[in-house]
Amino acid sequence: MLNITLVNGFTLKKNEIIIEKMKVTIKDLAEKAGVSKTAVSFAFNNPKRISEETYKKIMKIAKEIGYSPDPVARILATKQTGTIGVLFPQAVSEVLQNPYISDLIRGIGTVCDKEGLALTLLSPMKGILNNTIQNAAVDGMIILGVDKDSSVHSAFKMRNMPYVAIDAKCNAEYINVGIDDRSMAESLMDVLLDNGHEKILFCALKPIALDLAEPDQSTTIDERQKGIQDSMRKHNLKENTLDSYTFIESETSFESSYRIAKQILQSEDRPTAIYCMGDIQAFGFYKAAAELDINIPEDLSVVSFDDLPVSGILYPELTAIHQPGYEKGVAATEILVKRIAGEDCKSVRLNANIVKRSSVAPAKK
Amino acid sequence: MLNITLVNGFTLKKNEIIIEKMKVTIKDLAEKAGVSKTAVSFAFNNPKRISEETYKKIMKIAKEIGYSPDPVARILATKQTGTIGVLFPQAVSEVLQNPYISDLIRGIGTVCDKEGLALTLLSPMKGILNNTIQNAAVDGMIILGVDKDSSVHSAFKMRNMPYVAIDAKCNAEYINVGIDDRSMAESLMDVLLDNGHEKILFCALKPIALDLAEPDQSTTIDERQKGIQDSMRKHNLKENTLDSYTFIESETSFESSYRIAKQILQSEDRPTAIYCMGDIQAFGFYKAAAELDINIPEDLSVVSFDDLPVSGILYPELTAIHQPGYEKGVAATEILVKRIAGEDCKSVRLNANIVKRSSVAPAKK
DNA sequence: CTGTTAGCGCATTCAA
DNA sequence: TTGAATGCGCTAACAG
């Protein structure tokens, strides 16, 4: 394409009616100011290196002609993008339906703001996670809900890119930020079993089908299942009793949870207690129960993981594992920033705790 | 810094104990494969341009030595970052407390996924919005809640960067995606006035104090105020009666809304109706009311803007303006993509509608 | 169909 | 304190 440079600094593109403003570069500014490109560069990045006088002159002319350094060129030269990525295993539109994720991102965003970093939301390109890992222009990544796919980890290694996982394995070769899902799951199950519940429905988040041979199941769920079994053993229930419990999966949206809840609560032989893997699911059951005139907790006990701020809206108040979502985001990002700076870091296990409130009552006989 | 290149492709940095893997570049691959850099470039970007045979050879060696094109260098050369930014007037950690924003981002993310674009969350750098506009490495931006600050618009012009606003002015010189806030606000007020309410509390979102001389007040609120006055006029209330109504502001978090709600509902002379500018605030009032044994709608009517999916959890169901948050995000991003491609576009006004449910009852005398 | 060549815009080393 | 020269890794116009 032929560019005709006009005197007034505009460019006329052949075959296009558009007249677009030409980018004013460091060279233009240097010429107009009668200094070298280096001087201009210093003016913007390291003013101490040049005299007060030339600094002022450069800045004055910069304003006049509307110059500011091109971010991309600067990135190429410095090898620093000044942004970190959050890698989701699913489309952004899916993932953001879960308020827990918002909480996580809030935490990540807090540190980014503090560090002057931008935050980019990344999801699989053409369904392939590794494409994204290879092509994202970021200094480091935080990965969510990706555990067992080791190709992910080697992709990071190939790019030599620092990354930190949230809610993945804690004993793995990468850095993870999480809680003790197993023992927390146990405590939550204890509450139900102590109250004599026998017909319990477990409501998990739908496992994510990636570009993997076998559909991935997050280790978070694995750990929680172990915790649930720990509790059963403690209560002298055979482990395989778990099979007689119902285990369902739902999407991570309120509407989907609600739909499933409605269906379940209308069944003949409905459970007396619901064990949710996320508040968003408890939302669905609360709504469905209200509509069906099923009282919580008299007719139905509900417990859940997360205890998000916004879940305070639920009435009666939810018995739940208080999950430090925001703090997870903060911790993971702080670690990532250190790793980008070349420091060594270790996995972190954050504290969680059970909050017993009024959504559980003894099972009716 | 002195780099000693070792035979095995590792670099040893002086004064550092770190041994880091050296980046393998297009040049390395071209040499190893015995072809030109161009051939390699085509192999990755436009395979049809080279023979099947060389393509295979290149890709094979690429895998062996672990080559993949550097995203930043590619961006510099193509002048396309492949990412769009969402510019918030506040820190990400603030803004994400409002589920309405998540809804917006979901919509934006949907189009980004479809188009293969990354999405970066941008907030003011060092408190200055224009810094961010100047330095972000994106192809275009969507701006939220920034209206009256014309310096923002000239900053975009200076960078020659396409942008689209959400919830800003519709008759402005830039492209906006929004709803008819004025008439919607009127309908909502009608409901309250028709039910005989006279002590109404208006609950707005706290205006955003930017780096502006005068604190900005979003035009959304302006429009809604006009709508409210329209309704009052229609009901033969003097406009200045509005002054006798209470008008408060809250942060956009559930906790903040709840705190304020609790305070207000405990006052001697509490309002009989609450008019919320966002669901998140209605959440706060529902919770506070439940705790204070104030029944909705018998003792307190509540109406709101947004009607988010997750607000379905509220009981009794909320009378609200159904706001197409997700759709706004989609529409704005579709327009932005077109603008980046050089197409001309116009502002869009999306449909909203009032959903009358059970959170309103006649005022008690 | 393939390869050569010339930038993209900036930061930075080194010499002046 | 300043400036000339070089390179970052890639793409794309152009010539072969």
PDB file of N, CA and C in Angstrom, chain B residues 102-160:
ATOM      1  N   SER B 102     -19.809  -7.059  36.100  1.00  0.00           N
ATOM      2  CA  SER B 102     -19.467  -8.410  35.647  1.00  0.00           C
ATOM      3  C   SER B 102     -20.300  -8.781  34.435  1.00  0.00           C
ATOM      4  N   ASP B 103     -21.552  -8.378  34.478  1.00  0.00           N
ATOM      5  CA  ASP B 103     -22.451  -8.672  33.377  1.00  0.00           C
ATOM      6  C   ASP B 103     -21.966  -7.994  32.096  1.00  0.00           C
ATOM      7  N   LEU B 104     -21.597  -6.753  32.237  1.00  0.00           N
ATOM      8  CA  LEU B 104     -21.044  -6.006  31.106  1.00  0.00           C
ATOM      9  C   LEU B 104     -19.810  -6.714  30.548  1.00  0.00           C
ATOM     10  N   ILE B 105     -18.908  -7.063  31.427  1.00  0.00           N
ATOM     11  CA  ILE B 105     -17.668  -7.705  30.988  1.00  0.00           C
ATOM     12  C   ILE B 105     -17.954  -9.041  30.325  1.00  0.00           C
ATOM     13  N   ARG B 106     -18.934  -9.745  30.853  1.00  0.00           N
ATOM     14  CA  ARG B 106     -19.315 -11.007  30.215  1.00  0.00           C
ATOM     15  C   ARG B 106     -19.688 -10.782  28.768  1.00  0.00           C
ATOM     16  N   GLY B 107     -20.462  -9.748  28.538  1.00  0.00           N
ATOM     17  CA  GLY B 107     -20.860  -9.450  27.169  1.00  0.00           C
ATOM     18  C   GLY B 107     -19.662  -9.101  26.304  1.00  0.00           C
ATOM     19  N   ILE B 108     -18.800  -8.287  26.848  1.00  0.00           N
ATOM     20  CA  ILE B 108     -17.595  -7.897  26.117  1.00  0.00           C
ATOM     21  C   ILE B 108     -16.756  -9.136  25.815  1.00  0.00           C
ATOM     22  N   GLY B 109     -16.632  -9.982  26.821  1.00  0.00           N
ATOM     23  CA  GLY B 109     -15.831 -11.195  26.675  1.00  0.00           C
ATOM     24  C   GLY B 109     -16.370 -12.144  25.613  1.00  0.00           C
ATOM     25  N   THR B 110     -17.665 -12.185  25.495  1.00  0.00           N
ATOM     26  CA  THR B 110     -18.276 -13.060  24.500  1.00  0.00           C
ATOM     27  C   THR B 110     -17.779 -12.709  23.099  1.00  0.00           C
ATOM     28  N   VAL B 111     -17.815 -11.432  22.790  1.00  0.00           N
ATOM     29  CA  VAL B 111     -17.381 -11.008  21.457  1.00  0.00           C
ATOM     30  C   VAL B 111     -15.867 -11.189  21.304  1.00  0.00           C
ATOM     31  N   CYS B 112     -15.143 -10.905  22.370  1.00  0.00           N
ATOM     32  CA  CYS B 112     -13.691 -11.095  22.311  1.00  0.00           C
ATOM     33  C   CYS B 112     -13.349 -12.550  21.999  1.00  0.00           C
ATOM     34  N   ASP B 113     -14.004 -13.447  22.676  1.00  0.00           N
ATOM     35  CA  ASP B 113     -13.758 -14.865  22.420  1.00  0.00           C
ATOM     36  C   ASP B 113     -14.043 -15.193  20.970  1.00  0.00           C
ATOM     37  N   LYS B 114     -15.164 -14.704  20.503  1.00  0.00           N
ATOM     38  CA  LYS B 114     -15.570 -14.995  19.131  1.00  0.00           C
ATOM     39  C   LYS B 114     -14.546 -14.464  18.133  1.00  0.00           C
ATOM     40  N   GLU B 115     -14.035 -13.295  18.419  1.00  0.00           N
ATOM     41  CA  GLU B 115     -13.113 -12.635  17.490  1.00  0.00           C
ATOM     42  C   GLU B 115     -11.649 -13.012  17.737  1.00  0.00           C
ATOM     43  N   GLY B 116     -11.424 -13.818  18.747  1.00  0.00           N
ATOM     44  CA  GLY B 116     -10.049 -14.171  19.062  1.00  0.00           C
ATOM     45  C   GLY B 116      -9.244 -13.038  19.658  1.00  0.00           C
ATOM     46  N   LEU B 117      -9.938 -12.143  20.315  1.00  0.00           N
ATOM     47  CA  LEU B 117      -9.276 -10.998  20.942  1.00  0.00           C
ATOM     48  C   LEU B 117      -9.057 -11.255  22.431  1.00  0.00           C
ATOM     49  N   ALA B 118      -7.985 -10.697  22.958  1.00  0.00           N
ATOM     50  CA  ALA B 118      -7.821 -10.719  24.406  1.00  0.00           C
ATOM     51  C   ALA B 118      -8.466  -9.466  24.967  1.00  0.00           C
ATOM     52  N   LEU B 119      -8.748  -9.536  26.251  1.00  0.00           N
ATOM     53  CA  LEU B 119      -9.494  -8.458  26.890  1.00  0.00           C
ATOM     54  C   LEU B 119      -8.705  -7.951  28.079  1.00  0.00           C
ATOM     55  N   THR B 120      -8.311  -6.692  28.053  1.00  0.00           N
ATOM     56  CA  THR B 120      -7.593  -6.242  29.232  1.00  0.00           C
ATOM     57  C   THR B 120      -8.342  -5.204  30.030  1.00  0.00           C
ATOM     58  N   LEU B 121      -8.265  -5.371  31.334  1.00  0.00           N
ATOM     59  CA  LEU B 121      -8.951  -4.497  32.271  1.00  0.00           C
ATOM     60  C   LEU B 121      -8.021  -3.340  32.614  1.00  0.00           C
ATOM     61  N   LEU B 122      -8.477  -2.148  32.354  1.00  0.00           N
ATOM     62  CA  LEU B 122      -7.619  -0.980  32.532  1.00  0.00           C
ATOM     63  C   LEU B 122      -8.225  -0.017  33.541  1.00  0.00           C
ATOM     64  N   SER B 123      -7.402   0.485  34.413  1.00  0.00           N
ATOM     65  CA  SER B 123      -7.880   1.524  35.325  1.00  0.00           C
ATOM     66  C   SER B 123      -6.856   2.658  35.343  1.00  0.00           C
ATOM     67  N   PRO B 124      -7.205   3.768  35.962  1.00  0.00           N
ATOM     68  CA  PRO B 124      -6.324   4.936  35.892  1.00  0.00           C
ATOM     69  C   PRO B 124      -4.932   4.626  36.433  1.00  0.00           C
ATOM     70  N   MET B 125      -3.906   4.969  35.677  1.00  0.00           N
ATOM     71  CA  MET B 125      -2.545   4.803  36.171  1.00  0.00           C
ATOM     72  C   MET B 125      -2.165   5.998  37.020  1.00  0.00           C
ATOM     73  N   LYS B 126      -1.749   5.737  38.220  1.00  0.00           N
ATOM     74  CA  LYS B 126      -1.445   6.821  39.156  1.00  0.00           C
ATOM     75  C   LYS B 126      -2.614   7.787  39.269  1.00  0.00           C
ATOM     76  N   GLY B 127      -3.794   7.240  39.195  1.00  0.00           N
ATOM     77  CA  GLY B 127      -4.968   8.086  39.350  1.00  0.00           C
ATOM     78  C   GLY B 127      -5.343   8.884  38.119  1.00  0.00           C
ATOM     79  N   ILE B 128      -4.535   8.798  37.092  1.00  0.00           N
ATOM     80  CA  ILE B 128      -4.804   9.597  35.895  1.00  0.00           C
ATOM     81  C   ILE B 128      -5.278   8.711  34.758  1.00  0.00           C
ATOM     82  N   LEU B 129      -6.494   8.946  34.363  1.00  0.00           N
ATOM     83  CA  LEU B 129      -7.095   8.154  33.308  1.00  0.00           C
ATOM     84  C   LEU B 129      -6.338   8.315  31.993  1.00  0.00           C
ATOM     85  N   ASN B 130      -5.945   9.524  31.710  1.00  0.00           N
ATOM     86  CA  ASN B 130      -5.285   9.774  30.434  1.00  0.00           C
ATOM     87  C   ASN B 130      -3.949   9.053  30.301  1.00  0.00           C
ATOM     88  N   ASN B 131      -3.284   8.832  31.396  1.00  0.00           N
ATOM     89  CA  ASN B 131      -2.068   8.021  31.357  1.00  0.00           C
ATOM     90  C   ASN B 131      -2.365   6.656  30.758  1.00  0.00           C
ATOM     91  N   THR B 132      -3.436   6.087  31.249  1.00  0.00           N
ATOM     92  CA  THR B 132      -3.803   4.757  30.776  1.00  0.00           C
ATOM     93  C   THR B 132      -4.142   4.790  29.295  1.00  0.00           C
ATOM     94  N   ILE B 133      -4.880   5.795  28.900  1.00  0.00           N
ATOM     95  CA  ILE B 133      -5.271   5.884  27.489  1.00  0.00           C
ATOM     96  C   ILE B 133      -4.031   5.993  26.603  1.00  0.00           C
ATOM     97  N   GLN B 134      -3.054   6.699  27.074  1.00  0.00           N
ATOM     98  CA  GLN B 134      -1.840   6.879  26.279  1.00  0.00           C
ATOM     99  C   GLN B 134      -0.990   5.617  26.195  1.00  0.00           C
ATOM    100  N   ASN B 135      -0.969   4.853  27.261  1.00  0.00           N
ATOM    101  CA  ASN B 135       0.032   3.794  27.344  1.00  0.00           C
ATOM    102  C   ASN B 135      -0.452   2.372  27.130  1.00  0.00           C
ATOM    103  N   ALA B 136      -1.741   2.195  27.075  1.00  0.00           N
ATOM    104  CA  ALA B 136      -2.231   0.829  26.969  1.00  0.00           C
ATOM    105  C   ALA B 136      -1.940   0.249  25.591  1.00  0.00           C
ATOM    106  N   ALA B 137      -1.465  -0.972  25.581  1.00  0.00           N
ATOM    107  CA  ALA B 137      -1.180  -1.645  24.313  1.00  0.00           C
ATOM    108  C   ALA B 137      -2.416  -2.397  23.856  1.00  0.00           C
ATOM    109  N   VAL B 138      -3.362  -1.671  23.320  1.00  0.00           N
ATOM    110  CA  VAL B 138      -4.609  -2.271  22.850  1.00  0.00           C
ATOM    111  C   VAL B 138      -4.994  -1.657  21.508  1.00  0.00           C
ATOM    112  N   ASP B 139      -5.888  -2.359  20.804  1.00  0.00           N
ATOM    113  CA  ASP B 139      -6.320  -1.849  19.499  1.00  0.00           C
ATOM    114  C   ASP B 139      -7.502  -0.897  19.610  1.00  0.00           C
ATOM    115  N   GLY B 140      -8.153  -0.945  20.751  1.00  0.00           N
ATOM    116  CA  GLY B 140      -9.312  -0.094  20.945  1.00  0.00           C
ATOM    117  C   GLY B 140      -9.815  -0.242  22.363  1.00  0.00           C
ATOM    118  N   MET B 141     -10.696   0.642  22.769  1.00  0.00           N
ATOM    119  CA  MET B 141     -11.168   0.576  24.147  1.00  0.00           C
ATOM    120  C   MET B 141     -12.668   0.763  24.256  1.00  0.00           C
ATOM    121  N   ILE B 142     -13.170   0.181  25.323  1.00  0.00           N
ATOM    122  CA  ILE B 142     -14.540   0.438  25.735  1.00  0.00           C
ATOM    123  C   ILE B 142     -14.457   1.195  27.040  1.00  0.00           C
ATOM    124  N   ILE B 143     -15.142   2.316  27.113  1.00  0.00           N
ATOM    125  CA  ILE B 143     -15.049   3.091  28.345  1.00  0.00           C
ATOM    126  C   ILE B 143     -16.366   3.074  29.103  1.00  0.00           C
ATOM    127  N   LEU B 144     -16.221   3.012  30.389  1.00  0.00           N
ATOM    128  CA  LEU B 144     -17.375   2.876  31.267  1.00  0.00           C
ATOM    129  C   LEU B 144     -17.444   4.040  32.244  1.00  0.00           C
ATOM    130  N   GLY B 145     -18.604   4.624  32.325  1.00  0.00           N
ATOM    131  CA  GLY B 145     -18.824   5.625  33.363  1.00  0.00           C
ATOM    132  C   GLY B 145     -17.953   6.853  33.255  1.00  0.00           C
ATOM    133  N   VAL B 146     -17.502   7.165  32.053  1.00  0.00           N
ATOM    134  CA  VAL B 146     -16.732   8.387  31.876  1.00  0.00           C
ATOM    135  C   VAL B 146     -17.472   9.255  30.875  1.00  0.00           C
ATOM    136  N   ASP B 147     -17.954  10.362  31.332  1.00  0.00           N
ATOM    137  CA  ASP B 147     -18.818  11.125  30.456  1.00  0.00           C
ATOM    138  C   ASP B 147     -18.302  12.512  30.157  1.00  0.00           C
ATOM    139  N   LYS B 148     -18.265  13.260  31.228  1.00  0.00           N
ATOM    140  CA  LYS B 148     -18.152  14.692  31.017  1.00  0.00           C
ATOM    141  C   LYS B 148     -16.727  15.171  30.832  1.00  0.00           C
ATOM    142  N   ASP B 149     -15.817  14.307  31.044  1.00  0.00           N
ATOM    143  CA  ASP B 149     -14.429  14.717  30.957  1.00  0.00           C
ATOM    144  C   ASP B 149     -13.963  14.700  29.506  1.00  0.00           C
ATOM    145  N   SER B 150     -13.983  15.856  28.894  1.00  0.00           N
ATOM    146  CA  SER B 150     -13.676  15.885  27.464  1.00  0.00           C
ATOM    147  C   SER B 150     -12.199  15.604  27.206  1.00  0.00           C
ATOM    148  N   SER B 151     -11.362  15.758  28.209  1.00  0.00           N
ATOM    149  CA  SER B 151      -9.935  15.491  27.992  1.00  0.00           C
ATOM    150  C   SER B 151      -9.723  14.022  27.661  1.00  0.00           C
ATOM    151  N   VAL B 152     -10.605  13.187  28.166  1.00  0.00           N
ATOM    152  CA  VAL B 152     -10.544  11.776  27.826  1.00  0.00           C
ATOM    153  C   VAL B 152     -10.715  11.591  26.323  1.00  0.00           C
ATOM    154  N   HIS B 153     -11.671  12.280  25.810  1.00  0.00           N
ATOM    155  CA  HIS B 153     -11.947  12.117  24.386  1.00  0.00           C
ATOM    156  C   HIS B 153     -10.806  12.651  23.526  1.00  0.00           C
ATOM    157  N   SER B 154     -10.214  13.745  23.938  1.00  0.00           N
ATOM    158  CA  SER B 154      -9.109  14.252  23.125  1.00  0.00           C
ATOM    159  C   SER B 154      -7.888  13.342  23.261  1.00  0.00           C
ATOM    160  N   ALA B 155      -7.764  12.682  24.405  1.00  0.00           N
ATOM    161  CA  ALA B 155      -6.665  11.730  24.555  1.00  0.00           C
ATOM    162  C   ALA B 155      -6.799  10.588  23.549  1.00  0.00           C
ATOM    163  N   PHE B 156      -8.006  10.132  23.382  1.00  0.00           N
ATOM    164  CA  PHE B 156      -8.231   9.081  22.380  1.00  0.00           C
ATOM    165  C   PHE B 156      -7.916   9.587  20.985  1.00  0.00           C
ATOM    166  N   LYS B 157      -8.325  10.799  20.731  1.00  0.00           N
ATOM    167  CA  LYS B 157      -8.080  11.358  19.410  1.00  0.00           C
ATOM    168  C   LYS B 157      -6.581  11.455  19.154  1.00  0.00           C
ATOM    169  N   MET B 158      -5.861  11.863  20.167  1.00  0.00           N
ATOM    170  CA  MET B 158      -4.420  12.001  19.997  1.00  0.00           C
ATOM    171  C   MET B 158      -3.764  10.678  19.635  1.00  0.00           C
ATOM    172  N   ARG B 159      -4.242   9.633  20.249  1.00  0.00           N
ATOM    173  CA  ARG B 159      -3.667   8.323  19.929  1.00  0.00           C
ATOM    174  C   ARG B 159      -4.306   7.730  18.689  1.00  0.00           C
ATOM    175  N   ASN B 160      -5.330   8.417  18.229  1.00  0.00           N
ATOM    176  CA  ASN B 160      -6.020   7.911  17.064  1.00  0.00           C
ATOM    177  C   ASN B 160      -6.587   6.517  17.341  1.00  0.00           C
TER     178      ASN B 160
END
